[in-house]
PDB file of C-alpha atoms in Angstrom:
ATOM      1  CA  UNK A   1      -0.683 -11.008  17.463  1.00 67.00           C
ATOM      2  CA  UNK A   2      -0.212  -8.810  14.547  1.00 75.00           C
ATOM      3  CA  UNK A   3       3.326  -7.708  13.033  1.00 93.00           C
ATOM      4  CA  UNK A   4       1.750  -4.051  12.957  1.00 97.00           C
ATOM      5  CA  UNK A   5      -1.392  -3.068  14.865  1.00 97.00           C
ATOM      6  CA  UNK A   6      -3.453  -0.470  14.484  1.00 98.00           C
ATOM      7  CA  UNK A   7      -5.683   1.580  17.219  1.00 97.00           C
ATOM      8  CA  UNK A   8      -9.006   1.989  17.146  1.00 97.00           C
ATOM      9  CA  UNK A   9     -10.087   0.107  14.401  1.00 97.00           C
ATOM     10  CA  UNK A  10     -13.354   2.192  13.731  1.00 97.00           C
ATOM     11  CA  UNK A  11     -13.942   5.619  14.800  1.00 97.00           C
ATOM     12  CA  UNK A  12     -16.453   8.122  14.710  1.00 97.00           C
ATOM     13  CA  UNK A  13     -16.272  11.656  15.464  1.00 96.00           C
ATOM     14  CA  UNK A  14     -17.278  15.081  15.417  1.00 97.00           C
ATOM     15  CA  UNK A  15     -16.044  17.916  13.412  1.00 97.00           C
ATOM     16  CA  UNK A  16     -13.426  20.359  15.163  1.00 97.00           C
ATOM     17  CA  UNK A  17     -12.512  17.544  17.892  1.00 97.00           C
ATOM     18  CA  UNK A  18      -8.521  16.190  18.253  1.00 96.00           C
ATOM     19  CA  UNK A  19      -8.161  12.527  16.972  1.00 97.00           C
ATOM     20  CA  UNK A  20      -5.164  10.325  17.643  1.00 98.00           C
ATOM     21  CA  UNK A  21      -4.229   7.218  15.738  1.00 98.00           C
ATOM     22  CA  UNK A  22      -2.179   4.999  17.115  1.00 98.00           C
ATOM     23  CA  UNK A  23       0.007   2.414  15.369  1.00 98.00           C
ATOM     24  CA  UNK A  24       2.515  -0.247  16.855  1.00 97.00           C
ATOM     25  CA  UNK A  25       4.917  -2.790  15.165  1.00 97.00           C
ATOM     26  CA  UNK A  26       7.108  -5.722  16.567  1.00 96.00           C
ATOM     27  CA  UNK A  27       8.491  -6.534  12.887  1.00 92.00           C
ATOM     28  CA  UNK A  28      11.821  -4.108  14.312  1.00 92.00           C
ATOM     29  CA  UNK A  29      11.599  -2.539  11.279  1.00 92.00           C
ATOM     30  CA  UNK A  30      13.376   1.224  11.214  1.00 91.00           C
ATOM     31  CA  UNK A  31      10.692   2.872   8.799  1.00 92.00           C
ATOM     32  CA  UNK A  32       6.893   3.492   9.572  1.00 95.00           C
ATOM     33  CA  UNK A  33       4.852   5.208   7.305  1.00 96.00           C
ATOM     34  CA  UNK A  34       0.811   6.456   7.756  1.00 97.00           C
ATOM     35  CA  UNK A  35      -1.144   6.104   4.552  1.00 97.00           C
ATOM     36  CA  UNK A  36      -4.473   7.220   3.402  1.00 97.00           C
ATOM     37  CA  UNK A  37      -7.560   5.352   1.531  1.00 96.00           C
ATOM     38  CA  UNK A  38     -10.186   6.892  -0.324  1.00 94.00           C
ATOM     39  CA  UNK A  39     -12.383   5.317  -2.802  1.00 90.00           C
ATOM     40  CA  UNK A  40     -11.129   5.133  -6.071  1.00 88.00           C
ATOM     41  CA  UNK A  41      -8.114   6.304  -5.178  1.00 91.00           C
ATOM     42  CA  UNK A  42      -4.608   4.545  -4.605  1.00 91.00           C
ATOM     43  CA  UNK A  43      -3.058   4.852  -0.931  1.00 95.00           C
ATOM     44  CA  UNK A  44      -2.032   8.441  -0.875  1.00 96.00           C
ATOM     45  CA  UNK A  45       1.279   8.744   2.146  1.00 95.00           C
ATOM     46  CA  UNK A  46       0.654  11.686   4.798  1.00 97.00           C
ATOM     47  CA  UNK A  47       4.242  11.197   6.429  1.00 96.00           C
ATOM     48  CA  UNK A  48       7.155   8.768   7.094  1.00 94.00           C
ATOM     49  CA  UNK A  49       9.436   8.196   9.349  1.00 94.00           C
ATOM     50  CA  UNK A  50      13.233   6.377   8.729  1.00 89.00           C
ATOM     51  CA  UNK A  51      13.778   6.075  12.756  1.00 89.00           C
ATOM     52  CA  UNK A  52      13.094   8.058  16.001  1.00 90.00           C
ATOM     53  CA  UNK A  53      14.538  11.235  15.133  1.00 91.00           C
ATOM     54  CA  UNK A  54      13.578  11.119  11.719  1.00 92.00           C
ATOM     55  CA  UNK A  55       9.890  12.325  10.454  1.00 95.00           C
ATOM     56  CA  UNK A  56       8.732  13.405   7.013  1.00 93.00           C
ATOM     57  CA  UNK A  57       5.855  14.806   4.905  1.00 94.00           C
ATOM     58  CA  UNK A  58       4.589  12.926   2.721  1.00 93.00           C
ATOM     59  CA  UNK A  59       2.125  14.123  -0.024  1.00 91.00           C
ATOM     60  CA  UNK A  60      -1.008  14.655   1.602  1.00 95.00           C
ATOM     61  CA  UNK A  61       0.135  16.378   4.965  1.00 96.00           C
ATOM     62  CA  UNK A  62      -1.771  19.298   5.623  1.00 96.00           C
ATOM     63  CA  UNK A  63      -3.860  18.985   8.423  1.00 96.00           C
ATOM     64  CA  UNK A  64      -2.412  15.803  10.235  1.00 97.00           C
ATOM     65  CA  UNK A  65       0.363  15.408  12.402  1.00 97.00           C
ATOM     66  CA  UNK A  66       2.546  12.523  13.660  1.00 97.00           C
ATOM     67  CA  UNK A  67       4.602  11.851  16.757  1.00 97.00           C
ATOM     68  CA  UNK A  68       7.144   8.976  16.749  1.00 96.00           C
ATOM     69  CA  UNK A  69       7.507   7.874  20.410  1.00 90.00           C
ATOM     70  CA  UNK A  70       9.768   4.792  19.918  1.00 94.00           C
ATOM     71  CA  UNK A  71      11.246   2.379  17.072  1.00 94.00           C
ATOM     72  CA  UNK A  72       8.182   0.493  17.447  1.00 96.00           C
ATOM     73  CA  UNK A  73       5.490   3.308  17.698  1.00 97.00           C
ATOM     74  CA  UNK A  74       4.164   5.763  15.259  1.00 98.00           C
ATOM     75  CA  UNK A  75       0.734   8.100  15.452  1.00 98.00           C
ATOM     76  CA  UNK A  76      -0.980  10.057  13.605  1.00 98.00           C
ATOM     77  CA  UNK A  77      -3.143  13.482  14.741  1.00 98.00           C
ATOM     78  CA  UNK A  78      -5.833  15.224  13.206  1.00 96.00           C
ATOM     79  CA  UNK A  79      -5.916  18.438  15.431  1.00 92.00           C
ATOM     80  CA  UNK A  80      -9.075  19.608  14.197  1.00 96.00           C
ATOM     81  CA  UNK A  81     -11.158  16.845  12.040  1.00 96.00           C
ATOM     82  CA  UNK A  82     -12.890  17.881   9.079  1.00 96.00           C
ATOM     83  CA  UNK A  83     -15.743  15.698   7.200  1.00 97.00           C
ATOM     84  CA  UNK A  84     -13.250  15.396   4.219  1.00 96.00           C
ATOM     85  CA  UNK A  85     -10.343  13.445   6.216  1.00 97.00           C
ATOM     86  CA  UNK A  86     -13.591  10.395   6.601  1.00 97.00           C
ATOM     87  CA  UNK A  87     -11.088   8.000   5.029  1.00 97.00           C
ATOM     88  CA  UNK A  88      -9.093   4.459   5.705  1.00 97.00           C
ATOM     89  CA  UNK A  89      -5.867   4.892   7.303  1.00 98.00           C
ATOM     90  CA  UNK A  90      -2.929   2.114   7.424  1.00 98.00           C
ATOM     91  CA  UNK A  91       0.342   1.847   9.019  1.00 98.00           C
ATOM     92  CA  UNK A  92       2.813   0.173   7.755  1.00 97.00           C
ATOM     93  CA  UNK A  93       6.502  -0.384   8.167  1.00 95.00           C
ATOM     94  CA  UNK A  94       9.552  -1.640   6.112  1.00 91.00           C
ATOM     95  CA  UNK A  95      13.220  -2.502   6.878  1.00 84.00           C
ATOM     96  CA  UNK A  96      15.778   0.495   6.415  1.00 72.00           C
ATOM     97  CA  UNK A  97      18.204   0.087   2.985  1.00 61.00           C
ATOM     98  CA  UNK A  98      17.484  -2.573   0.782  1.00 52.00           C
ATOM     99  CA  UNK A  99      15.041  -5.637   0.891  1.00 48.00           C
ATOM    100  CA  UNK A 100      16.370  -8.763  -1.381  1.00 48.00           C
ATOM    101  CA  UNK A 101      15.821  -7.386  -4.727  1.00 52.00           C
ATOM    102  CA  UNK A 102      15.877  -3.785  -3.666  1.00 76.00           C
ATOM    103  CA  UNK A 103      11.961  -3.540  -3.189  1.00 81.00           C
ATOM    104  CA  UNK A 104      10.826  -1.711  -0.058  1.00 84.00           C
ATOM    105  CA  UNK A 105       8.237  -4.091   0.713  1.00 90.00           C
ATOM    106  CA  UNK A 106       6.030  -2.677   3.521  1.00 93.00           C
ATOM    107  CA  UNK A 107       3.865  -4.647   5.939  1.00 95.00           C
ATOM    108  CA  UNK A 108       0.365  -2.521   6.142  1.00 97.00           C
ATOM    109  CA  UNK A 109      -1.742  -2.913   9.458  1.00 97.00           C
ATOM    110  CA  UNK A 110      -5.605  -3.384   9.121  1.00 97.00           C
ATOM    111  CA  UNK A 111      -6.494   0.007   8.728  1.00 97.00           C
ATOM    112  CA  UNK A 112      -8.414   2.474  10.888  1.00 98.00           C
ATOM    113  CA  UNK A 113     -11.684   3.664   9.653  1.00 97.00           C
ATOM    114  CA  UNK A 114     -12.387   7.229  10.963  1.00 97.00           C
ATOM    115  CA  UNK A 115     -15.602   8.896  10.101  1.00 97.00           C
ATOM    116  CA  UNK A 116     -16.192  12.760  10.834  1.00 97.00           C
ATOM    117  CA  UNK A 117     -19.147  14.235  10.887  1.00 96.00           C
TER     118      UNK A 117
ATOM    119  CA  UNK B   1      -1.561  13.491 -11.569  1.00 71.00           C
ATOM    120  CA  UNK B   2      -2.072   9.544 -11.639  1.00 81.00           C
ATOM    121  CA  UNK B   3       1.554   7.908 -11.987  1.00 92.00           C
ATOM    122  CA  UNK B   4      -0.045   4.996 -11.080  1.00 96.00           C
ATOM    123  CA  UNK B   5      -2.991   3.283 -13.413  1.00 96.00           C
ATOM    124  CA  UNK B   6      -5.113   0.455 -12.824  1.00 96.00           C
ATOM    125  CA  UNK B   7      -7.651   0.587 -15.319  1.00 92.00           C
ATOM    126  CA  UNK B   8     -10.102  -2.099 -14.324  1.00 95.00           C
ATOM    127  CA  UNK B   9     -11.775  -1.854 -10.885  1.00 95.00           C
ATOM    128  CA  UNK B  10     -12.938  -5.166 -11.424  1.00 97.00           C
ATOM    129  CA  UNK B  11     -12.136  -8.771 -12.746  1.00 97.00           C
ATOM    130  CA  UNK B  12     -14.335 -11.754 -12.944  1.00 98.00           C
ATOM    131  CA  UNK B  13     -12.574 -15.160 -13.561  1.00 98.00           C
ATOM    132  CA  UNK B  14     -13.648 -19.117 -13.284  1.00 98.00           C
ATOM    133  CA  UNK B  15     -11.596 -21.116 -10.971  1.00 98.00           C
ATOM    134  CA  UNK B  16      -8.715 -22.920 -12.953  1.00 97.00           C
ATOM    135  CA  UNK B  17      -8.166 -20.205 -15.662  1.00 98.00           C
ATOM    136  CA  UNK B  18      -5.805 -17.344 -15.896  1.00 98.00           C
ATOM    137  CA  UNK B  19      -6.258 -14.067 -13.959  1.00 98.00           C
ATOM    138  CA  UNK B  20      -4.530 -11.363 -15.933  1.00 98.00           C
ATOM    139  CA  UNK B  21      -4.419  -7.675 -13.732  1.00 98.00           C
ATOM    140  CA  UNK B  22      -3.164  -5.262 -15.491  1.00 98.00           C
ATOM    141  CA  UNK B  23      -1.051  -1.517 -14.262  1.00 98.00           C
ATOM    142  CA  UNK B  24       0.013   1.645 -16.720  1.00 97.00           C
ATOM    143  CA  UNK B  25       2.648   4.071 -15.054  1.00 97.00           C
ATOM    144  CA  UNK B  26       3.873   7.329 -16.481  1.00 95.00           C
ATOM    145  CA  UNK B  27       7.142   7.228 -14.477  1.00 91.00           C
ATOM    146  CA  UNK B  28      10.081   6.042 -16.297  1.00 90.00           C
ATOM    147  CA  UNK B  29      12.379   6.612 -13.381  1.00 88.00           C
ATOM    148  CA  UNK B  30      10.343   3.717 -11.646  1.00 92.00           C
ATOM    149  CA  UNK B  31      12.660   0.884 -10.430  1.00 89.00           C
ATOM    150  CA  UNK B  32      10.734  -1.278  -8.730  1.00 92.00           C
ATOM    151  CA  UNK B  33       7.496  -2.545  -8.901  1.00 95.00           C
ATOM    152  CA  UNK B  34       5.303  -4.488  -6.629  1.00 95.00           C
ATOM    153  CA  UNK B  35       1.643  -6.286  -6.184  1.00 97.00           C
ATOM    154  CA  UNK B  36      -0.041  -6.171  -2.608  1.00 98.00           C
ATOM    155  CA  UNK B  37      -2.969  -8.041  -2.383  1.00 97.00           C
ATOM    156  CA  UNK B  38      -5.859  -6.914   0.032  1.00 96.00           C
ATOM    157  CA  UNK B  39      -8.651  -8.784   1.609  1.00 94.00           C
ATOM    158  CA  UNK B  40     -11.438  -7.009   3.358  1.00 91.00           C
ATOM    159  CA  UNK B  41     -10.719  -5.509   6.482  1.00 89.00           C
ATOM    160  CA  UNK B  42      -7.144  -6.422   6.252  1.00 93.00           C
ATOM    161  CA  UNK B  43      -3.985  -4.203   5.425  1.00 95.00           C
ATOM    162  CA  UNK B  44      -2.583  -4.947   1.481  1.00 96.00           C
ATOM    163  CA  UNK B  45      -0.009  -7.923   1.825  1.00 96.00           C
ATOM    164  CA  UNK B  46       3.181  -8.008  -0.089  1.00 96.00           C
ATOM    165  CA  UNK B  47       2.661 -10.514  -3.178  1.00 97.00           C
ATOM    166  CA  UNK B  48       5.747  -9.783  -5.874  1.00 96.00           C
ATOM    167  CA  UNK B  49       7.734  -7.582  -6.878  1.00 94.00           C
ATOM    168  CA  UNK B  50       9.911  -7.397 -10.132  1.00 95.00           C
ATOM    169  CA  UNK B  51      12.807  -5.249 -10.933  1.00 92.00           C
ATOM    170  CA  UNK B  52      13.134  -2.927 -13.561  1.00 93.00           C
ATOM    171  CA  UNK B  53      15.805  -4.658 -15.229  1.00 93.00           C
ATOM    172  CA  UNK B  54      13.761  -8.069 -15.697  1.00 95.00           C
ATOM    173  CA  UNK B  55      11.063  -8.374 -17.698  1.00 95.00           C
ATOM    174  CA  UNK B  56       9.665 -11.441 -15.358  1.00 97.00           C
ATOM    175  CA  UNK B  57       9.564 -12.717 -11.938  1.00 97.00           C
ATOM    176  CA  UNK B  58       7.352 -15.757 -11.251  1.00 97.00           C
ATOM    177  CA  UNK B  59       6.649 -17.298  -7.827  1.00 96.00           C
ATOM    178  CA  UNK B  60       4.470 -20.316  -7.610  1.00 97.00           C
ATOM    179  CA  UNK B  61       0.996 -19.412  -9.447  1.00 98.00           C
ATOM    180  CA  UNK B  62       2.286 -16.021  -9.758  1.00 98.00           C
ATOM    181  CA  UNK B  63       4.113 -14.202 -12.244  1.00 98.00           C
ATOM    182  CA  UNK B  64       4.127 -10.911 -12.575  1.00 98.00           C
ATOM    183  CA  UNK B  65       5.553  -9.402 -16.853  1.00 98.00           C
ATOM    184  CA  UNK B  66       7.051  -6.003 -17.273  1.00 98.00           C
ATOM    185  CA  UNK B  67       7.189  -3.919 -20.403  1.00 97.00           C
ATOM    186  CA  UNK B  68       9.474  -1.190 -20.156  1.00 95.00           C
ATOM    187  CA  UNK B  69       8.596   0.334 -23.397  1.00 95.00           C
ATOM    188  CA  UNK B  70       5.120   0.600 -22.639  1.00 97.00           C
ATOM    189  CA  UNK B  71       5.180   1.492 -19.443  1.00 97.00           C
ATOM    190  CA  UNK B  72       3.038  -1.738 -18.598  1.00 97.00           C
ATOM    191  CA  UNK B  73       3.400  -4.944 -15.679  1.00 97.00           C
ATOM    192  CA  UNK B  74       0.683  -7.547 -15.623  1.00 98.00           C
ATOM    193  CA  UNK B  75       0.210 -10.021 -12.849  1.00 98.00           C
ATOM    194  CA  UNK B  76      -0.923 -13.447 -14.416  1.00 98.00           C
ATOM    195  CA  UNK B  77      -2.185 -15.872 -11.596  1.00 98.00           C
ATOM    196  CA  UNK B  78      -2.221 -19.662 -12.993  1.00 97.00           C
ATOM    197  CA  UNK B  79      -4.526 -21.220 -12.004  1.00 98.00           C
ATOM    198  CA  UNK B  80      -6.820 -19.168 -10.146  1.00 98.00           C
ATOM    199  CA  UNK B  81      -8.388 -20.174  -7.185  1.00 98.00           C
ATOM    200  CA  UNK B  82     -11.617 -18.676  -5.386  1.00 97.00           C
ATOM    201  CA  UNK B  83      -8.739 -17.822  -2.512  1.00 96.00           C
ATOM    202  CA  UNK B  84      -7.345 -15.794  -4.970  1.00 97.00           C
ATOM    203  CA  UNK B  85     -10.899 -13.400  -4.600  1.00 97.00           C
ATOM    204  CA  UNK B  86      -9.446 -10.142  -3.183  1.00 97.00           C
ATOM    205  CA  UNK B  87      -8.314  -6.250  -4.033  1.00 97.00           C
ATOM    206  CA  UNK B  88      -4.326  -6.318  -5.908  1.00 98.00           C
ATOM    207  CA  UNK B  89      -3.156  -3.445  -5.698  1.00 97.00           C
ATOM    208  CA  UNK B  90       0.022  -2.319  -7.845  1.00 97.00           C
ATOM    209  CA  UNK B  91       3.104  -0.232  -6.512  1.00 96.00           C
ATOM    210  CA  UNK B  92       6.140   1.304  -7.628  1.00 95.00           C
ATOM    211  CA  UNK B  93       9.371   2.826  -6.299  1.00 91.00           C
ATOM    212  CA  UNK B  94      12.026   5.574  -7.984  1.00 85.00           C
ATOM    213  CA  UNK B  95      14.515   4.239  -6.174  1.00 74.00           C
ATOM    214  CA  UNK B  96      15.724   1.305  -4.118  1.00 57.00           C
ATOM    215  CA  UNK B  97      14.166   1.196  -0.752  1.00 54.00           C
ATOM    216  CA  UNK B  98      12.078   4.789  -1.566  1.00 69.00           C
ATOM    217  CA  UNK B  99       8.926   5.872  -0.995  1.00 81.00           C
ATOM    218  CA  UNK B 100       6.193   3.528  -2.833  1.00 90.00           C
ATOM    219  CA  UNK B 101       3.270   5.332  -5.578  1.00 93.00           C
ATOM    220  CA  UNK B 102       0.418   2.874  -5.420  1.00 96.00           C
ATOM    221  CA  UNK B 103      -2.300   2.121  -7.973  1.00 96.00           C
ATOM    222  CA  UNK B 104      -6.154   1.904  -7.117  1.00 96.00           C
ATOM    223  CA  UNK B 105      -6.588  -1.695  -6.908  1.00 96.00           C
ATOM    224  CA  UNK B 106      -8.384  -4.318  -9.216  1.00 97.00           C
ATOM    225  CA  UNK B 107     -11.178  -6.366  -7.155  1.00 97.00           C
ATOM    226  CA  UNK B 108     -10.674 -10.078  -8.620  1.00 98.00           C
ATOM    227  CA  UNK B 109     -13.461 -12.801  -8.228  1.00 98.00           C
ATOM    228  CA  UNK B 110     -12.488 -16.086  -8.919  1.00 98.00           C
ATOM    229  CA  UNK B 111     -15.637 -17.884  -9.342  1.00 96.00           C
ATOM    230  CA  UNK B 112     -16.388 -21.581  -8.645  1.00 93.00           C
TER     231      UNK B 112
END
């Protein structure tokens, strides 16, 4: 199974309808993070989280929402889709403080496609 | 604003020679730097990562060269390997253990 898995895969829906993302991890890592992928772009972070009670924006936030049910789960809502959220979304997690050389290496799921129309 | 460059979207290499990917930042509070590499349909996996205070970390095939001064860090992959045909993405962190800016990937072939 995979360190970090992401739920569903592929999606399609409609504008104006609630979408949920789900992401789980059995790495035990403390931090979770939900990214966003659009072409010719780099991955752009819509919030983090450093543990349960912990959640932050990241740089692209308006319009999603997260909920961090346990160490090991982390989702991400669009309350009302819009065409221009159609994008690749990855979870990923890292260790809290330092990793070896002080990197925070994060381990990315395999993305969620989510098309709105 | 891009803090994050990588100029090429694509690379084309023969099998056995060097792949050279290249990534410009702006940031000069950038610590820590990192390659992910990405295969289709997979998440980016962690590759290297180098430190600002070293100007080289090599692991196996891989080494990865930073220049401070120009804001510059190349990956060199020696020798390449069809394998090696993916998306590397470059990364970089303010601080230890922060919040990552990433670049927009290179797609490398490694041809036959």
């Amino acid at each position: 199974d995979a360190d970090v898995t992401q739920t569903p895969r592929n999606r399609i829906t409609k504008t104006g309808k609630r979408i949920m993302l789900e992401c789980s991890q059995t790495k035990g890592h403390d931090r979770m993070y939900w990214y966003r992928q659009d072409p010719g772009l780099g991955l752009r972070l819509i919030y983090y989280s450093f543990d349960v009670k912990d959640i932050n924006k990241g740089e692209i936030s308006d319009g999603y929402s997260v909920s961090r049910q346990a160490q090991a789960k982390f989702s991400l809502s669009l309350e009302s889709a819009i065409p221009n959220q159609t994008a690749l979304y990855f979870c990923a997690t890292s260790e809290s403080g330092t990793f070896r050389s002080g990197a925070n290496v994060l381990t990315f799921g395999a993305g969620s496609r989510l098309t709105v129309l | 604003d891009q803090q994050v460059k990588q100029n090429s979207p694509s690379l084309s290499v023969q099998e056995g020679r060097i792949s050279i990917l290249n990534c410009d930042y702006t940031n000069s509070m950038f610590d820590y730097f990192l390659w992910y590499k990405k295969y289709p349909a997979e998440g980016p996996t962690f590759l290297i990562s180098i430190s600002s205070i070293k100007d080289k970390n090599e692991d196996g095939r891989f080494t990865v060269f930073l220049n401070k001064s120009a804001k510059h860090l190349s990956l060199h992959i020696v020798p390449s390997q069809p394998g090696d045909s993916a998306v590397y993405v470059c990364a970089a962190q303010e601080t230890s253990g922060s919040r990552l800016t990433f670049g927009e990937g290179t797609q490398l072939t490694v041809n036959p």
